[in-house]
mmCIF file of C-alpha atoms in Angstrom:
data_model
loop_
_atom_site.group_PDB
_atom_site.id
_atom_site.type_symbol
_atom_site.label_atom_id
_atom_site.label_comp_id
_atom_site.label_asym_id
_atom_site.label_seq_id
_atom_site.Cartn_x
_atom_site.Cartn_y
_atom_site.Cartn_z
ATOM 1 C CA UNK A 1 0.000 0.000 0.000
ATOM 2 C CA UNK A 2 1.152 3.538 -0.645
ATOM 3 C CA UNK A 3 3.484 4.249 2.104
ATOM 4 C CA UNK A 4 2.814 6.396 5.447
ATOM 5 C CA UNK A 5 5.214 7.622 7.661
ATOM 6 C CA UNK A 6 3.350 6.427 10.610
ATOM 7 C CA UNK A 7 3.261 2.711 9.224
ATOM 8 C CA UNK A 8 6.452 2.343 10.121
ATOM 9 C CA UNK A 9 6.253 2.937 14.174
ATOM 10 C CA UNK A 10 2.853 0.935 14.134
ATOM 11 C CA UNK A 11 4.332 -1.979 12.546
ATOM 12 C CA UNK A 12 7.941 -1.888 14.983
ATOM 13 C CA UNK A 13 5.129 -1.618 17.667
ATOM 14 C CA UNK A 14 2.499 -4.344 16.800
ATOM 15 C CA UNK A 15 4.852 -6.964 15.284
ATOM 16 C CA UNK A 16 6.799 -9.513 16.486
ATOM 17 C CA UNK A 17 10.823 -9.577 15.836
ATOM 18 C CA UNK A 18 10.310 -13.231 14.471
ATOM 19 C CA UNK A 19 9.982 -13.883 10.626
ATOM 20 C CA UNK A 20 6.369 -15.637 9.772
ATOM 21 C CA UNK A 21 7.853 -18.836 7.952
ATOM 22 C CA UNK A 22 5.724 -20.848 5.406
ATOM 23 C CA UNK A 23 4.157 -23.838 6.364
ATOM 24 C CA UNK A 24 2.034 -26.769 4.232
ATOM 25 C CA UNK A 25 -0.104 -25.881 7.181
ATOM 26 C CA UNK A 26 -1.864 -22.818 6.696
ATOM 27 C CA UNK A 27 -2.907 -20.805 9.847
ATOM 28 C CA UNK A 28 -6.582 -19.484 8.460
ATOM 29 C CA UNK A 29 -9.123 -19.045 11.221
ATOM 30 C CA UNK A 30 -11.941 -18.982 8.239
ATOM 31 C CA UNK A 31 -10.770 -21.760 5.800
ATOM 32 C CA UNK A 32 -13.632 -21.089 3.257
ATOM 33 C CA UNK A 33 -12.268 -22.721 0.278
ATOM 34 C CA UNK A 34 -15.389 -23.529 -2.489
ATOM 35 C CA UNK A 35 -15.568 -26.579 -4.511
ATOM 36 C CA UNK A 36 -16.329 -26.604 -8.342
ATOM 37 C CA UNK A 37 -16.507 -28.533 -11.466
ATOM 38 C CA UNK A 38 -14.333 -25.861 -13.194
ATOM 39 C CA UNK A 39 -10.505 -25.691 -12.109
ATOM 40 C CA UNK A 40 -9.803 -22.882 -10.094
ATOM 41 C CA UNK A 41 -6.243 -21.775 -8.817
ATOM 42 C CA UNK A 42 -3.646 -24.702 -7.414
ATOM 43 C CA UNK A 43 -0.709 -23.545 -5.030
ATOM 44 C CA UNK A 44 2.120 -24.485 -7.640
ATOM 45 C CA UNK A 45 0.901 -21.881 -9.660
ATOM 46 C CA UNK A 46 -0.094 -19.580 -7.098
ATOM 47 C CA UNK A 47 3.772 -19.692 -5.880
ATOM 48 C CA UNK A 48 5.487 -19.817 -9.812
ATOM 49 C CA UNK A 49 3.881 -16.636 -10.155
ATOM 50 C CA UNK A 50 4.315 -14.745 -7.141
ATOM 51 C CA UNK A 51 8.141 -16.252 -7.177
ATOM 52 C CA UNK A 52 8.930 -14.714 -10.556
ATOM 53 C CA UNK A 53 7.332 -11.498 -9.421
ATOM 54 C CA UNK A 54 9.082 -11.297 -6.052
ATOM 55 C CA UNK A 55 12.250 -12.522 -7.522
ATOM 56 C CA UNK A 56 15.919 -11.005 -6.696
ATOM 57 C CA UNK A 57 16.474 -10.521 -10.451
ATOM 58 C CA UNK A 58 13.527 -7.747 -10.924
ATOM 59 C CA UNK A 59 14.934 -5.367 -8.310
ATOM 60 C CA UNK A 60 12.040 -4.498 -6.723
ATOM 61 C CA UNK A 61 10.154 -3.612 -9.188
ATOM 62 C CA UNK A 62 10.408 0.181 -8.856
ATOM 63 C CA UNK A 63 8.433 2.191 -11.345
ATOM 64 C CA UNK A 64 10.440 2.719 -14.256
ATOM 65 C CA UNK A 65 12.870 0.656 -13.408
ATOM 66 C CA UNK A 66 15.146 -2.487 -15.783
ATOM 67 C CA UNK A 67 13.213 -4.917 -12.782
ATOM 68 C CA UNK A 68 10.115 -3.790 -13.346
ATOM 69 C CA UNK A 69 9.751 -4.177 -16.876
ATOM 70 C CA UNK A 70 11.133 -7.818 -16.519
ATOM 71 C CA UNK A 71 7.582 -7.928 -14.907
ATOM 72 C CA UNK A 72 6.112 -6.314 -17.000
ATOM 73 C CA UNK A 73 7.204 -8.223 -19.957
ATOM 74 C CA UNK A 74 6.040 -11.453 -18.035
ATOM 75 C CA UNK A 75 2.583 -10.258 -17.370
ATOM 76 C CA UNK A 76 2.201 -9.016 -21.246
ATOM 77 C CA UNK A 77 3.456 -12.836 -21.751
ATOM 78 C CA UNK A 78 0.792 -14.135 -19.488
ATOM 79 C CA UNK A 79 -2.102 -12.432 -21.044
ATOM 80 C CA UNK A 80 -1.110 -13.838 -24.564
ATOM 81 C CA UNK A 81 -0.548 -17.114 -23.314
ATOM 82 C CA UNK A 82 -4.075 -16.969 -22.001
ATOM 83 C CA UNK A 83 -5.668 -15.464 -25.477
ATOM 84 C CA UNK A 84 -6.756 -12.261 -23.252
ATOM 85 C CA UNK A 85 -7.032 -9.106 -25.414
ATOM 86 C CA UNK A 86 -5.342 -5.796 -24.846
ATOM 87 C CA UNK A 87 -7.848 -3.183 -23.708
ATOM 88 C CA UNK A 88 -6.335 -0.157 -25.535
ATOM 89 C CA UNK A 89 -3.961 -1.209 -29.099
ATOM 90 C CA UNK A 90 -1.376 -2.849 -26.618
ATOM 91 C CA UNK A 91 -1.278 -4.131 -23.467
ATOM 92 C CA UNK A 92 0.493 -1.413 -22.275
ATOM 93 C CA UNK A 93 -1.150 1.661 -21.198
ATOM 94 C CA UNK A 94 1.945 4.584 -21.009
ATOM 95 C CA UNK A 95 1.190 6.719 -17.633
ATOM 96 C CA UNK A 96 0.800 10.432 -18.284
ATOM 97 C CA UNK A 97 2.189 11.559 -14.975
ATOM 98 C CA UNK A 98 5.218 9.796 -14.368
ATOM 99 C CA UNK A 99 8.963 11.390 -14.868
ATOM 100 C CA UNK A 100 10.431 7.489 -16.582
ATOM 101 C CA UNK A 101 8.306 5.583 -19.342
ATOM 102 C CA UNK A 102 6.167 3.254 -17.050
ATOM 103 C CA UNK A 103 3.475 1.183 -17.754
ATOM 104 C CA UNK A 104 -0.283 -0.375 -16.400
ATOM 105 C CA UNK A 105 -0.833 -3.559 -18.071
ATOM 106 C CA UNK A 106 -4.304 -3.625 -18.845
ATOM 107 C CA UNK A 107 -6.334 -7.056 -20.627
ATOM 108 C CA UNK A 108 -9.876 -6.877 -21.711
ATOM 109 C CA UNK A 109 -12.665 -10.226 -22.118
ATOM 110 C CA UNK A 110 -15.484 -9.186 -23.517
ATOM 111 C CA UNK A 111 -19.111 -9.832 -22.314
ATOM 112 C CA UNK A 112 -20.619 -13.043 -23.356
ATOM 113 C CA UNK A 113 -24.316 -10.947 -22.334
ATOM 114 C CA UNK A 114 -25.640 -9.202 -25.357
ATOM 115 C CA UNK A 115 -26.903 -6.155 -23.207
ATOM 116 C CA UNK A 116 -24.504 -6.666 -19.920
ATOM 117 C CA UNK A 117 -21.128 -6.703 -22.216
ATOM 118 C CA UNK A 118 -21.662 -2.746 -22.440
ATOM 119 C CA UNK A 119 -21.088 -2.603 -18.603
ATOM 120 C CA UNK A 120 -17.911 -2.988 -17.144
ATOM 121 C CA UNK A 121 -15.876 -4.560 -13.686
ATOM 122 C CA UNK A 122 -12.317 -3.507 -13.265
ATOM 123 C CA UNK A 123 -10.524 -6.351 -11.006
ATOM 124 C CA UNK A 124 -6.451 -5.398 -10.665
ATOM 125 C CA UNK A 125 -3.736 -4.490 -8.186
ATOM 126 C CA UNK A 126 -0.244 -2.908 -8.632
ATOM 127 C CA UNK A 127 2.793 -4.926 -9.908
ATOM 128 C CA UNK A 128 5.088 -1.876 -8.743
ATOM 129 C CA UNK A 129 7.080 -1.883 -5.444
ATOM 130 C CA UNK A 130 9.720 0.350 -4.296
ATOM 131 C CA UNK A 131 13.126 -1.156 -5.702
ATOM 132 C CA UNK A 132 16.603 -1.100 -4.116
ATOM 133 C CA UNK A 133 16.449 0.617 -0.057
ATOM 134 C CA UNK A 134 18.741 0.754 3.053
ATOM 135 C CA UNK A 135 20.641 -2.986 2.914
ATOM 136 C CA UNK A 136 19.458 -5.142 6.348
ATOM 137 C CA UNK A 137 22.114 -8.041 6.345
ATOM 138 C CA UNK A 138 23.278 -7.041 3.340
ATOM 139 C CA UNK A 139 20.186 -7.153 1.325
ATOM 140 C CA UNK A 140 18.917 -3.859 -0.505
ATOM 141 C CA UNK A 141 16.166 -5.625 -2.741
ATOM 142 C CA UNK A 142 12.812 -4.730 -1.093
ATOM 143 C CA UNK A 143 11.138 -8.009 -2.794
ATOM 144 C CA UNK A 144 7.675 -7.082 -2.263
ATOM 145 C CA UNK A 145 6.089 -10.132 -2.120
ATOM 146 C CA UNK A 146 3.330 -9.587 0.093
ATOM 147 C CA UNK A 147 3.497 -5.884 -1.178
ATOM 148 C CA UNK A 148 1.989 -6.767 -3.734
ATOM 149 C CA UNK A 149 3.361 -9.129 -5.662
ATOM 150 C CA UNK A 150 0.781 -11.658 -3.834
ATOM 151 C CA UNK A 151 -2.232 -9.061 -4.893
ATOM 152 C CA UNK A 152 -0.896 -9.395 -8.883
ATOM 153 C CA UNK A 153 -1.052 -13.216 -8.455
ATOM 154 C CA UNK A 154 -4.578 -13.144 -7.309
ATOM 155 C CA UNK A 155 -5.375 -10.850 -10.144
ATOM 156 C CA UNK A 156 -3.468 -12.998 -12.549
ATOM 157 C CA UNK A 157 -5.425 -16.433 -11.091
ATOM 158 C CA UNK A 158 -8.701 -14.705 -11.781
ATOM 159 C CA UNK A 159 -7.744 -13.543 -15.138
ATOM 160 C CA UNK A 160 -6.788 -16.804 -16.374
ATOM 161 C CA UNK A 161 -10.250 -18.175 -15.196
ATOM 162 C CA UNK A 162 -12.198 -15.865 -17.033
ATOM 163 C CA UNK A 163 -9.867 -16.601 -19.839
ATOM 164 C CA UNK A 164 -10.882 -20.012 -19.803
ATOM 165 C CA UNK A 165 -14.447 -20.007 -19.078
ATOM 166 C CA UNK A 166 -15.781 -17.006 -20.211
ATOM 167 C CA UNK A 167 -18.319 -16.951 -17.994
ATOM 168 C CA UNK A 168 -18.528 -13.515 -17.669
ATOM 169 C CA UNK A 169 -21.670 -11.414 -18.816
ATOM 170 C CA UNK A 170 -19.908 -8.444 -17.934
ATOM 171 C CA UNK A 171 -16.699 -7.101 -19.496
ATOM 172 C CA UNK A 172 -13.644 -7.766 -17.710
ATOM 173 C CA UNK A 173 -10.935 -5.213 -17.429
ATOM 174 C CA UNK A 174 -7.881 -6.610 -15.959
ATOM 175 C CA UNK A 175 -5.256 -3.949 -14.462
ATOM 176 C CA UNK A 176 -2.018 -4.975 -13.364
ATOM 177 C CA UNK A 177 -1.323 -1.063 -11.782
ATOM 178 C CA UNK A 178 2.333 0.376 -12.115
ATOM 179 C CA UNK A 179 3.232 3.584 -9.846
ATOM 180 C CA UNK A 180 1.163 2.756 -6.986
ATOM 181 C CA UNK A 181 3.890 3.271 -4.488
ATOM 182 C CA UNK A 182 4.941 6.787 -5.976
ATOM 183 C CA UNK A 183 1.015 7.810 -5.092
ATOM 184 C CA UNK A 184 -1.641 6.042 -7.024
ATOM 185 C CA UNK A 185 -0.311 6.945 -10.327
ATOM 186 C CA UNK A 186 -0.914 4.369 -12.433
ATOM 187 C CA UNK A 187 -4.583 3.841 -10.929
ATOM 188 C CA UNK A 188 -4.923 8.220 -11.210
ATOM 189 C CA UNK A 189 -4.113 7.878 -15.019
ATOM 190 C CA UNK A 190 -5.953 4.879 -16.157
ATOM 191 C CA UNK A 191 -9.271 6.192 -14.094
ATOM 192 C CA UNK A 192 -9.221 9.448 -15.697
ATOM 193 C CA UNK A 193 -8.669 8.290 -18.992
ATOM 194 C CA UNK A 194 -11.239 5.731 -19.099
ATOM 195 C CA UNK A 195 -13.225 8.253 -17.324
ATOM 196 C CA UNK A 196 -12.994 10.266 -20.380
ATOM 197 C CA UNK A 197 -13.984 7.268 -22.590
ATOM 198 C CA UNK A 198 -17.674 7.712 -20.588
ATOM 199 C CA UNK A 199 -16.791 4.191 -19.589
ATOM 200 C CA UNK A 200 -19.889 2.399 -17.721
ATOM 201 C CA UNK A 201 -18.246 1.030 -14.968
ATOM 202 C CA UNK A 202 -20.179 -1.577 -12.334
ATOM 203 C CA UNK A 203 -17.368 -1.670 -9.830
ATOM 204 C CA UNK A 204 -13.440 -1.905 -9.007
ATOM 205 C CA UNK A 205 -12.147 -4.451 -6.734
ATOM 206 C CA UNK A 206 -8.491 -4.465 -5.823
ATOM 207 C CA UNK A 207 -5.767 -7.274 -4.668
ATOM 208 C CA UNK A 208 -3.632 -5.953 -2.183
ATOM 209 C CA UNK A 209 -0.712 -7.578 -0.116
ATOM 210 C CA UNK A 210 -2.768 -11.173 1.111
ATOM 211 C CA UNK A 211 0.128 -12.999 1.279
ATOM 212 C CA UNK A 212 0.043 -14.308 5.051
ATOM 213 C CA UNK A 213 -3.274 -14.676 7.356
ATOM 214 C CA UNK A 214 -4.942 -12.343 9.670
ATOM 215 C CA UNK A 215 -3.886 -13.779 13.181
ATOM 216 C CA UNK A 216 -7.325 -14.560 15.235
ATOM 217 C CA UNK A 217 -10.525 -13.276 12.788
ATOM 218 C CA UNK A 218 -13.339 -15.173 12.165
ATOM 219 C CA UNK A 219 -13.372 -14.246 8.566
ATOM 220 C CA UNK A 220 -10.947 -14.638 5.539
ATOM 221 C CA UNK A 221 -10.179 -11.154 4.822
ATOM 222 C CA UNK A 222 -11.191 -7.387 4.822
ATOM 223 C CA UNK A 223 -12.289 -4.933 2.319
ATOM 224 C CA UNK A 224 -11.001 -1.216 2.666
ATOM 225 C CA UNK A 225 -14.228 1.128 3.023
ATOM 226 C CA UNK A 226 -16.364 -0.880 4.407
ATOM 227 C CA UNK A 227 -19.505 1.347 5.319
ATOM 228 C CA UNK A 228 -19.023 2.877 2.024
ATOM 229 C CA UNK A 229 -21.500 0.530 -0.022
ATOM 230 C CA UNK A 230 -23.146 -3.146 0.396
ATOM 231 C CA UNK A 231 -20.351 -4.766 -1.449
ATOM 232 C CA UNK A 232 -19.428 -6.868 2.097
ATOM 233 C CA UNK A 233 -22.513 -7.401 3.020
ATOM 234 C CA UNK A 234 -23.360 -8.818 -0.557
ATOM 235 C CA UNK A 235 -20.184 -10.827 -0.804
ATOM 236 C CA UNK A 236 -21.126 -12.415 2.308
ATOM 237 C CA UNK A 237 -24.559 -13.483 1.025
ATOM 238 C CA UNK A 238 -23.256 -14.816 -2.255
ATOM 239 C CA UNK A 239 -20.516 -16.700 -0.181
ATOM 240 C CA UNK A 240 -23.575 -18.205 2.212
ATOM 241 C CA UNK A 241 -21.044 -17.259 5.176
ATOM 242 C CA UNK A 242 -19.272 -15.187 6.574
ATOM 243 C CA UNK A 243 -15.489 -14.416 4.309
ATOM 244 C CA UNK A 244 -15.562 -10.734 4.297
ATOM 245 C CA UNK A 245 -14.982 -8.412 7.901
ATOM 246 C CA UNK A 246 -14.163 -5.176 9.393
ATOM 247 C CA UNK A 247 -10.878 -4.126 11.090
ATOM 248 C CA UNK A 248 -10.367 -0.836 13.053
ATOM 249 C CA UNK A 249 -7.076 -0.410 10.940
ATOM 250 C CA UNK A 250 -8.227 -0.017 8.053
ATOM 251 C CA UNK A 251 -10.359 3.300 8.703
ATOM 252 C CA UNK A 252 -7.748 4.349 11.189
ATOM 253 C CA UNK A 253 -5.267 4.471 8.727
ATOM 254 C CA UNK A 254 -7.259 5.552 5.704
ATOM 255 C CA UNK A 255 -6.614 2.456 4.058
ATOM 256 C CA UNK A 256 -9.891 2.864 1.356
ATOM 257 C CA UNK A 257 -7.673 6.305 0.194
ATOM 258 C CA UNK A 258 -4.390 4.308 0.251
ATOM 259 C CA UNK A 259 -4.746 1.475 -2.680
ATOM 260 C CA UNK A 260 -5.843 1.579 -6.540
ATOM 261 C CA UNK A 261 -9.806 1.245 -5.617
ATOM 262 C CA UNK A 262 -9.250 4.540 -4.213
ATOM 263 C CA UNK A 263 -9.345 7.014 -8.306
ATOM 264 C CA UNK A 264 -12.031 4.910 -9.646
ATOM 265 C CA UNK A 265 -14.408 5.958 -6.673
ATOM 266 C CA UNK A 266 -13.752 9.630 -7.225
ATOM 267 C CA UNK A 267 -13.422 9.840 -10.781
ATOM 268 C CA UNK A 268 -16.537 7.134 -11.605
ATOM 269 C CA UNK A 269 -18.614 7.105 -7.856
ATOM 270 C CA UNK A 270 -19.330 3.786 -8.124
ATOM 271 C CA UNK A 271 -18.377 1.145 -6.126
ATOM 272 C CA UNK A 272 -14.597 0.801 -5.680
ATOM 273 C CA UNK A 273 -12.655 -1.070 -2.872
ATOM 274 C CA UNK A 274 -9.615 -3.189 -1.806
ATOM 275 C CA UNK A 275 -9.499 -6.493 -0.039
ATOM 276 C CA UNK A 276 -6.901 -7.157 1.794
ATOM 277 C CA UNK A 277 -5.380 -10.011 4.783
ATOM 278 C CA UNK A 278 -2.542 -7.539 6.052
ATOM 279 C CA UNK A 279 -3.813 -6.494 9.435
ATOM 280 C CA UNK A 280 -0.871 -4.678 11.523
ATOM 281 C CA UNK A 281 -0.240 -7.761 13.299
ATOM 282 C CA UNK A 282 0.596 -10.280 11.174
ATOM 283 C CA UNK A 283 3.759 -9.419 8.952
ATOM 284 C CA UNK A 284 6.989 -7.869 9.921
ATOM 285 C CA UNK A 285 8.326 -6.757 6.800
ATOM 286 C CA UNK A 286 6.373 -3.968 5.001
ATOM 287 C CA UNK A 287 8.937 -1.624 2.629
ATOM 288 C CA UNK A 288 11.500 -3.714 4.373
ATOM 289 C CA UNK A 289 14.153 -6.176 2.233
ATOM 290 C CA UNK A 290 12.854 -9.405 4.279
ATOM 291 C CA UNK A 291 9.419 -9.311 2.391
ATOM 292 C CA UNK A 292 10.324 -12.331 0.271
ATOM 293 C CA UNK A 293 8.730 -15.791 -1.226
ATOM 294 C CA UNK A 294 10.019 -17.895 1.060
ATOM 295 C CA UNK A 295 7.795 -15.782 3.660
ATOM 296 C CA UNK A 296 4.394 -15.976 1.851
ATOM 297 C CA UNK A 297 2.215 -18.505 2.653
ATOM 298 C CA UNK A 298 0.541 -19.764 -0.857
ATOM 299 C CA UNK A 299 -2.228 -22.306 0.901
ATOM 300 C CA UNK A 300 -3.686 -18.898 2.517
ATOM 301 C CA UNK A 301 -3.186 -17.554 -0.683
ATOM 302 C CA UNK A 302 -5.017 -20.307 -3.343
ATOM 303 C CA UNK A 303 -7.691 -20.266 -0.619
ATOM 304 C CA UNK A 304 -8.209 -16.427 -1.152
ATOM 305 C CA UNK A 305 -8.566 -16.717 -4.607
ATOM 306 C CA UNK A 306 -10.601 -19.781 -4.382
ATOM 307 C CA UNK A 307 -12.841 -18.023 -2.614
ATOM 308 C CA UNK A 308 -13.311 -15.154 -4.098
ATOM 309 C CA UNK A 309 -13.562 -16.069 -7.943
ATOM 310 C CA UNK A 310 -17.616 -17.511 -7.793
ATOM 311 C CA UNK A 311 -18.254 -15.049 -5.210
ATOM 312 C CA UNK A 312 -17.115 -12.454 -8.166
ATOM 313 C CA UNK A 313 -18.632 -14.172 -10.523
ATOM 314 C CA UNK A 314 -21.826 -13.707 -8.760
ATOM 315 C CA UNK A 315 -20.878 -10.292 -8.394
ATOM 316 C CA UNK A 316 -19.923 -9.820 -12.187
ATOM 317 C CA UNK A 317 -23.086 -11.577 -13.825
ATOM 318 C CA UNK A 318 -26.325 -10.415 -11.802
ATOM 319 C CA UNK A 319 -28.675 -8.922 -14.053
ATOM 320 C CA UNK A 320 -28.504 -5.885 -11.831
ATOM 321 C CA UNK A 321 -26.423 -3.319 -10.003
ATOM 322 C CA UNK A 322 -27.024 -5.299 -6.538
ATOM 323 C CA UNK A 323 -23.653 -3.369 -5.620
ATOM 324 C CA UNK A 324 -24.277 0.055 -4.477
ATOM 325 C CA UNK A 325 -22.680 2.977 -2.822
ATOM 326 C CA UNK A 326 -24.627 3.527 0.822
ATOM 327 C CA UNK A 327 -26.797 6.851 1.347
ATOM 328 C CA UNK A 328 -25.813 8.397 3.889
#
């Protein structure tokens, strides 16, 4: 997430010296994996992905940097592999308010719903991290791997359903954001261009740093914004249980304002928000070098996608807006 000052003392404060080390076990309290006749995600290539991405050799993946376009190059790769379509005449959308060429990498899958095909969801998170920092041990790479490395693999898992299915009624725009650690930029571009396009967006929904387990909730994650529309309280009903909750953190620290949902709910005012398992309590290693692969745990993480790609589905092909923003 876009980096605050005061992240820094909360996490030396709430955290644990100790590093949170993979296990085969995971450590869910709400282990709400769903069951279907169509293949969703499997671990192995939950953790290929987020290993390439998270990787020593991309650097980081600071904006503009040789490491990130490595990842870029593999996520171009990925959504040709797949058959997905760039939205604009390549899959890579040039920001307009960045100092270095940088890129979004944005896929489109059309509508199979004559009528519903004209609407649009947005489903992404940012590829981007913050490169080469202060060496610990006499590592400068900040990995991001949790941050968000593990958001872009969820994104890419969905993708490659919809790819294969094409269930979808809706269109599918799939963002993969770049900048989002120099302030939202790639997110602040891409909104108010498509903005301009009079695109008729449903709603956004963000990926963003679920690579280890919240430590003692009775639910799988949270979603940024919470009292801002139904979209939890709908999730939960398509789910049949509870999967989606409420930390104090997240409005404490502004966390709806801090991730790419955040320029698609001002520029479009629909329905735009961030789901999340990184709770203040239960990972070390934010902007630090030691946020690597070998700390992510990939069970959590198939589960989270697992979970979440019928309850989007649901989401993505009701024959009406069900998700709204709340009146106040």
């Amino acid at each position: 997430m876009k980096k605050f000052l005061i992240f820094t003392s909360i996490l030396m404060a709430a955290c644990s010296t100790s590093k949170m080390i993979q296990s085969t076990k995971s450590t869910d309290t709400a282990d709400i994996s769903l069951t279907s006749e169509k293949g969703f995600a499997q671990e192995k290539t939950v953790a290929n992905t987020l290993s390439f991405l998270a990787s020593d050799d991309n650097e980081g993946r600071d904006t503009g940097s040789k490491g990130i376009e490595k990842a870029s190059v593999f996520l171009e790769n990925m959504m040709i592999e797949n058959g997905i379509k760039p939205y604009f005449k390549t899959y890579r959308d040039t920001l307009s308010n960045f100092n270095k060429p940088a890129y979004n990498i944005v896929g489109y899958i059309e509508g199979n719903d004559p009528k519903l095909k004209n609407e649009f969801v947005i489903i992404g998170s940012h590829y981007d991290h913050i490169g080469k920092i202060a060496a610990v041990n006499g590592d400068d790479i900040a990995n991001g791997a949790n941050d968000n490395a593990s958001g872009s693999t969820a994104t890419s898992e969905v993708m490659k359903y919809y790819a294969k299915y094409k269930t979808n009624k809706r269109s599918l725009i799939f963002v993969f954001f770049s900048a989002e650690e120099k302030g939202l930029l790639g997110s602040k571009h891409l909104a108010k261009k498509l903005k301009a396009e009079n695109l008729d967006l449903y709603f956004m929904f963000n990926f963003e740093m679920i690579g280890v387990p919240m430590l003692n909730k009775d639910f799988l994650l949270y979603l940024t914004g919470f009292g801002k529309t139904n979209m939890a309280s709908k999730m939960n009903e398509y789910n049949g249980k509870k999967v989606i909750g409420y930390i104090p953190a997240q409005t404490k620290y502004q966390l709806f304002r801090a991730s790419d949902n955040y320029p698609f709910f001002t520029e479009f005012n629909v329905p735009a928000q961030t789901v999340s398992t990184f709770d203040f309590e239960n990972f070390d290693f934010y902007h630090k070098p030691d946020d690597e692969f070998e700390l992510m745990d990939t069970k959590h993480m198939t589960n989270v996608i697992n979970t979440m790609i019928p309850i989007l589905e649901i989401m993505i092909n009701k024959p009406t807006k069900e998700i709204t923003i709340n009146v106040k």
